[in-house]
Amino acid sequence: MQSHRIGVIPGDGIGPEVTTVAQSVLEAVAPRHGLSLDYEAFDWSCRRYVETGAMMPDDAIAVLGGFDAILLGAVGWPGVPDHVSLWGLLIPIRRAFRQFANIRPARAFPGVASPVRGGDRLDLVVVRENVEGEYSEIGGRLNRGFPDEMAVQESVFTRVGVTRIVRHAFELAQQRRGRLTSATKSNGIVHTMPFWDEVVREVAGEYPDVEWDQLHIDALAAAVVLDPARFDVVVGSNLFGDILSDLTAAVAGSLGLAPSANLDPTGEFPSMFEPVHGSAPDIAGKGMANPVAAIWSAAMMLEHLGHPGASAQVLRAAEASLADPTTRTPDLGGTASTEEAGAAVIAALGDDRR
Ligand code: NAI
Ligand code: MG
């Protein structure tokens, strides 16, 4: 029996609803693969912020550092500014644990309608730079409240940071269909993006077996809608990858289907697994959130922990459950509750031990 310690941060809104279901799927699959997962849950959230003035305690990073992986739901709630919840929890964790690779797959599932033509052939991975780029603390505001009020925010692109994320993307492309697209905007952003392009070109030389191209982010967004099946791996900066992955999730049929992994590929620190979606206050508490994104994120965690068979089994079960219209949640036109959709995934695990 191999065991792993998992730190769980359910968070706000639908975060706890989908995380509970993802954990029950993990509980169902783990014993079939000789795994034991020990969880410790933390109530770090906007509720905690309102009560104590902090999203998480001072020693949060030290505490999380003792786990093999982190499973997160979502954070954010009306009344707490989104930059407070993001910069008070998610971003510090990503940065402290050097989770520089944000892996966001999106694919069509049989029976799930895409809002765009050709979306039923979507199968790609967005590789998002996760610790630098446009999401930087460097900048400030001046003359608050005066007519000459101003705000400045710097983007930070380092050779080390760009090289490692681009390499990670090329390596992923080698394991997939051997195609990579780099998201750029070097026509309008004249310092950082030409630098990004130069590094991509250099790194590409190390991977002659990968066919690659680059597209400006605006044209790329249009191409994802017009010809989704054309893409395999798409690598982008922190901002571009963030935006693109909501788009690719929508093309797949719902934000409720999109998982993500925040990886420290060196393995020095714990990696974190979370759905791409947020806390969805509009549907929170109604039991109607789609748990598949959280379940698939948990499957990515199993893979990262060295259990690809268990991971693939969860994904096949999710796929089987989505093929049945009666176990789909309302975002996919169904009537199943979060819990019922999760139970369908567990039922679909069946005796499948491949
Ligand atoms: P959101 O992802 O929470 O919701 C966008 C839309 O998608 C909503 O209509 C929602 O009902 C729907 N949706 C999202 N997940 C779904 C699911 N699993 N099943 C069915 N429908 C789903 O994004 P929004 O509204 O921009 O943000 C809400 C809050 O979440 C904000 O406070 C935001 O800062 C936070 N947020 C947190 C993230 C995180 O913790 N990683 C990521 C994105 C947003
Ligand atoms: Mg986002």
XYZ file of C-alpha atoms and ligand atoms in Angstrom:
399
model
C 0.000 0.000 0.000
C 1.485 3.310 -1.085
C 0.257 6.378 0.755
C 0.250 10.084 -0.013
C -0.623 13.068 2.142
C -2.965 15.520 0.437
C -3.666 19.042 1.687
C -7.202 20.088 0.743
C -8.382 23.694 0.413
C -12.078 23.570 -0.571
C -12.359 27.407 -0.547
C -15.564 29.301 -1.339
C -18.846 28.883 -3.201
C -18.958 25.753 -5.334
C -15.335 24.999 -4.346
C -16.339 22.807 -1.366
C -19.219 21.243 -3.356
C -17.006 19.955 -6.177
C -14.020 19.129 -3.948
C -16.123 16.798 -1.763
C -17.199 14.910 -4.872
C -13.649 14.747 -6.265
C -12.448 13.301 -2.951
C -15.146 10.637 -2.989
C -14.046 9.605 -6.491
C -10.446 9.411 -5.235
C -11.617 7.298 -2.302
C -13.338 4.913 -4.706
C -10.395 4.531 -7.082
C -7.429 4.535 -4.660
C -7.904 1.089 -3.080
C -8.201 -0.530 -6.520
C -4.634 0.597 -7.197
C -3.142 -0.136 -3.765
C -3.171 3.504 -2.773
C -4.055 5.176 0.461
C -4.617 8.927 0.483
C -4.575 10.831 3.753
C -6.274 14.204 3.631
C -6.068 17.249 5.813
C -8.569 19.997 5.026
C -8.042 23.726 5.634
C -10.830 26.320 5.881
C -8.779 29.003 4.116
C -11.259 31.132 2.184
C -13.024 34.465 1.865
C -15.117 33.505 4.886
C -11.893 33.221 6.881
C -10.787 36.587 5.464
C -13.980 38.271 6.649
C -13.601 36.711 10.122
C -9.847 37.128 10.646
C -8.549 39.579 8.031
C -6.446 36.956 6.217
C -7.269 34.316 3.591
C -4.812 31.928 5.240
C -2.651 31.905 8.379
C 0.938 33.182 8.503
C 2.375 29.671 8.543
C 0.209 28.412 5.652
C 3.079 27.847 3.231
C 5.138 26.001 5.850
C 2.126 23.806 6.673
C 1.338 23.014 3.016
C 5.006 22.269 2.354
C 4.615 19.031 4.306
C 2.096 17.552 1.852
C 2.725 15.502 -1.293
C 0.111 17.471 -3.239
C -2.599 20.089 -2.764
C -6.196 19.811 -3.947
C -7.999 23.131 -4.240
C -11.632 23.991 -5.020
C -11.930 27.717 -5.773
C -11.630 30.966 -3.860
C -13.517 34.234 -4.271
C -16.739 35.664 -2.895
C -18.744 38.864 -3.432
C -17.766 41.474 -0.851
C -14.105 40.450 -0.861
C -12.253 42.049 -3.790
C -11.042 39.377 -6.232
C -7.459 40.635 -6.070
C -7.519 40.062 -2.295
C -8.651 36.442 -2.581
C -6.315 35.691 -5.481
C -3.228 37.385 -4.046
C -4.037 36.235 -0.494
C -4.067 32.532 -1.303
C -3.717 31.189 -4.818
C -0.848 33.284 -6.110
C 1.314 33.020 -2.951
C 0.952 29.217 -3.061
C 1.840 29.030 -6.762
C 4.892 31.246 -6.217
C 6.167 29.848 -2.910
C 6.093 26.341 -4.362
C 7.521 27.447 -7.715
C 4.593 25.927 -9.596
C 5.692 27.520 -12.837
C 3.777 25.239 -15.194
C 0.016 25.578 -15.279
C -1.324 22.694 -17.362
C -4.880 23.148 -18.617
C -6.187 20.426 -20.926
C -9.464 20.845 -22.810
C -11.146 18.181 -24.898
C -14.467 17.263 -26.346
C -16.424 14.487 -24.654
C -18.730 12.191 -26.620
C -22.295 13.410 -26.198
C -21.345 16.863 -24.880
C -22.295 19.541 -27.388
C -19.775 22.236 -28.218
C -21.131 25.715 -28.949
C -18.829 25.915 -31.974
C -18.546 23.969 -35.219
C -15.718 21.408 -35.052
C -15.614 21.677 -31.251
C -16.407 17.958 -31.033
C -12.826 17.317 -32.235
C -11.170 19.583 -29.645
C -8.211 17.945 -27.857
C -5.523 20.355 -26.697
C -3.509 21.460 -23.689
C -2.866 25.057 -22.755
C 0.519 25.391 -21.027
C 0.430 28.635 -19.089
C 3.425 30.336 -17.499
C 2.336 30.536 -13.871
C 4.702 32.618 -11.751
C 5.779 35.727 -13.668
C 4.671 37.640 -16.762
C 1.794 40.081 -16.547
C 0.725 38.995 -13.031
C 3.389 40.988 -11.260
C 3.556 42.906 -8.025
C 5.727 45.570 -9.591
C 3.938 48.839 -10.135
C 1.805 51.228 -8.196
C -0.795 53.934 -8.117
C -0.263 57.648 -7.798
C -2.449 60.667 -7.164
C -5.420 58.633 -5.964
C -8.667 60.514 -6.250
C -7.241 63.375 -8.335
C -7.903 63.965 -12.020
C -4.304 62.981 -12.765
C -4.682 59.634 -10.976
C -2.591 56.909 -12.585
C -1.718 53.228 -12.377
C 1.376 51.437 -13.659
C 1.898 47.676 -13.734
C 5.064 46.093 -15.043
C 5.253 42.740 -16.818
C 8.241 40.562 -15.940
C 9.658 38.050 -18.417
C 12.916 36.346 -17.487
C 15.086 34.117 -19.655
C 14.938 31.375 -17.017
C 11.165 31.691 -16.668
C 10.328 31.724 -20.367
C 12.829 28.993 -21.264
C 11.553 26.509 -18.695
C 7.871 26.909 -19.547
C 8.536 26.689 -23.292
C 10.674 23.558 -22.783
C 7.929 22.038 -20.682
C 5.447 22.714 -23.495
C 7.697 21.238 -26.190
C 8.214 18.112 -24.079
C 4.469 17.749 -23.663
C 4.005 18.175 -27.421
C 6.503 15.344 -27.992
C 4.336 13.059 -25.840
C 1.178 14.136 -27.688
C 0.695 14.841 -31.387
C 3.964 16.726 -31.877
C 2.456 20.174 -32.529
C 2.989 23.390 -30.604
C 1.608 26.895 -30.993
C 3.079 29.857 -29.126
C 0.722 32.680 -28.135
C 2.359 36.036 -28.735
C 1.536 39.692 -29.286
C 4.891 40.933 -30.472
C 3.276 43.346 -32.898
C 1.772 45.477 -30.121
C 3.880 44.672 -27.054
C 7.328 45.598 -28.239
C 9.711 44.507 -25.462
C 8.493 41.432 -23.618
C 6.771 39.652 -26.495
C 9.621 39.834 -29.038
C 11.797 38.452 -26.197
C 9.271 35.628 -25.659
C 9.345 34.886 -29.412
C 13.167 34.774 -29.458
C 13.274 32.276 -26.603
C 10.594 30.118 -28.258
C 12.621 30.040 -31.475
C 15.806 29.091 -29.581
C 14.123 26.343 -27.576
C 12.370 25.023 -30.694
C 15.822 24.146 -32.056
C 16.138 21.533 -29.297
C 12.937 19.788 -30.460
C 13.236 19.233 -34.210
C 10.530 16.550 -34.033
C 7.907 19.096 -32.913
C 6.181 21.153 -35.580
C 5.573 24.637 -34.212
C 4.158 28.016 -35.113
C 3.215 31.228 -33.380
C 0.068 33.315 -33.546
C -0.851 36.682 -32.102
C -3.214 36.112 -29.205
C -6.140 37.855 -30.905
C -5.844 35.755 -34.063
C -5.240 32.672 -31.910
C -8.482 33.296 -30.003
C -10.351 33.504 -33.291
C -8.647 30.357 -34.613
C -9.606 28.387 -31.487
C -13.243 29.196 -32.246
C -13.034 28.693 -36.019
C -10.836 25.564 -36.147
C -10.462 24.082 -32.634
C -9.094 20.715 -33.788
C -6.041 22.387 -35.289
C -4.319 22.793 -31.901
C -2.337 20.302 -29.825
C -0.210 22.172 -27.254
C -0.556 25.936 -26.895
C 2.036 27.737 -24.772
C 1.341 31.216 -23.445
C 2.273 33.777 -20.845
C 0.430 34.013 -17.529
C -2.307 36.331 -18.874
C -2.683 34.824 -22.332
C -2.805 31.285 -20.939
C -5.403 32.311 -18.367
C -7.717 33.835 -20.953
C -7.199 31.110 -23.551
C -8.021 28.327 -21.119
C -11.453 29.760 -20.287
C -12.040 30.006 -24.034
C -10.962 26.420 -24.705
C -13.128 25.249 -21.786
C -16.127 27.006 -23.307
C -15.397 25.397 -26.682
C -15.324 22.000 -24.910
C -18.861 22.707 -23.717
C -18.538 24.127 -20.187
C -16.174 25.748 -17.744
C -17.295 22.905 -15.489
C -15.214 20.466 -17.589
C -11.837 22.225 -17.393
C -9.153 20.942 -14.987
C -5.737 22.317 -14.164
C -2.450 21.357 -12.569
C -0.044 23.890 -11.061
C 3.191 21.943 -11.317
C 6.597 22.281 -9.802
C 8.089 19.872 -12.340
C 11.275 19.561 -10.258
C 9.269 17.854 -7.505
C 10.968 19.934 -4.820
C 7.655 21.401 -3.644
C 4.072 20.104 -3.664
C 2.084 20.726 -6.833
C -1.521 21.950 -6.695
C -4.549 20.681 -8.599
C -7.720 22.731 -9.108
C -10.523 23.259 -11.588
C -10.061 26.224 -13.926
C -13.412 27.666 -12.865
C -13.999 29.946 -9.900
C -16.417 29.816 -6.977
C -19.471 30.532 -9.186
C -21.533 32.519 -6.651
C -24.469 32.487 -9.108
C -24.986 28.733 -8.639
C -23.329 28.141 -5.240
C -25.390 26.272 -2.655
C -27.800 24.928 -5.262
C -26.084 21.578 -5.786
C -25.881 22.150 -9.525
C -22.147 22.649 -10.099
C -20.500 20.306 -12.570
C -17.928 18.277 -10.590
C -16.072 16.933 -13.655
C -13.424 19.694 -13.706
C -12.580 18.961 -10.064
C -12.641 15.185 -10.663
C -10.359 15.495 -13.693
C -8.031 17.758 -11.646
C -7.882 14.985 -9.021
C -7.033 12.537 -11.834
C -4.171 14.828 -12.860
C -2.982 14.696 -9.259
C -2.946 10.879 -9.359
C -0.856 11.001 -12.510
C 1.575 13.488 -10.955
C 1.912 11.261 -7.867
C 3.000 8.420 -10.158
C -0.270 6.563 -10.749
C -1.137 6.958 -14.433
C -3.361 3.856 -14.430
C -5.572 5.191 -11.649
C -5.625 8.593 -13.328
C -6.713 7.189 -16.686
C -9.391 5.092 -15.011
C -10.945 8.203 -13.442
C -10.925 10.051 -16.746
C -12.533 7.108 -18.583
C -15.219 6.967 -15.901
C -15.877 10.706 -16.229
C -16.136 10.275 -19.982
C -18.587 7.380 -19.593
C -20.735 9.366 -17.155
C -20.893 12.351 -19.517
C -22.071 10.134 -22.358
C -25.260 9.469 -20.369
C -27.580 12.513 -20.618
C -29.331 11.635 -17.334
C -26.176 12.124 -15.276
C -25.158 15.489 -16.716
C -25.401 18.689 -14.675
C -27.476 21.728 -15.824
C -24.493 23.526 -17.462
C -24.553 20.643 -19.987
C -28.325 20.717 -20.360
C -28.909 17.933 -17.822
C -30.788 17.747 -14.547
C -28.334 15.818 -12.345
C -27.086 17.354 -9.115
C -23.386 17.681 -8.315
C -23.656 14.648 -6.057
C -25.541 12.560 -8.645
C -22.995 13.416 -11.333
C -20.214 12.348 -8.949
C -22.022 9.107 -8.088
C -22.281 8.363 -11.817
C -18.512 8.715 -12.196
C -17.961 6.370 -9.244
C -20.424 3.855 -10.724
C -18.618 4.061 -14.070
C -15.307 3.140 -12.396
C -16.831 -0.348 -12.351
C -14.345 -3.214 -12.386
C -12.126 -1.360 -14.816
C -8.614 -1.973 -13.478
C -6.654 -1.257 -16.641
P -16.581 31.378 -12.385
O -15.722 30.376 -13.032
O -16.796 31.196 -10.926
O -18.024 31.380 -13.092
C -18.223 31.770 -14.446
C -19.536 31.147 -14.961
O -19.336 29.739 -15.161
C -20.679 31.264 -13.982
O -21.866 31.494 -14.683
C -20.715 29.930 -13.294
O -21.985 29.548 -12.833
C -20.233 28.988 -14.389
N -19.511 27.853 -13.811
C -18.261 27.885 -13.286
N -17.929 26.664 -12.811
C -18.973 25.855 -13.053
C -19.230 24.476 -12.767
N -18.335 23.679 -12.154
N -20.425 23.973 -13.135
C -21.331 24.742 -13.745
N -21.157 26.049 -14.047
C -19.981 26.597 -13.685
O -15.960 32.800 -12.692
P -16.372 34.253 -12.158
O -17.835 34.364 -12.067
O -15.609 35.181 -12.998
O -15.734 34.334 -10.712
C -16.447 34.050 -9.504
C -15.460 34.128 -8.356
O -14.483 33.086 -8.474
C -14.682 35.437 -8.313
O -14.545 35.803 -6.965
C -13.335 35.072 -8.918
O -12.288 35.870 -8.480
C -13.177 33.655 -8.429
N -12.296 32.839 -9.269
C -11.475 31.984 -8.608
C -10.657 31.130 -9.297
C -9.844 30.158 -8.529
O -10.029 29.983 -7.346
N -8.934 29.462 -9.168
C -10.614 31.129 -10.766
C -11.568 32.032 -11.383
C -12.361 32.864 -10.632
Mg -8.967 32.199 -15.239
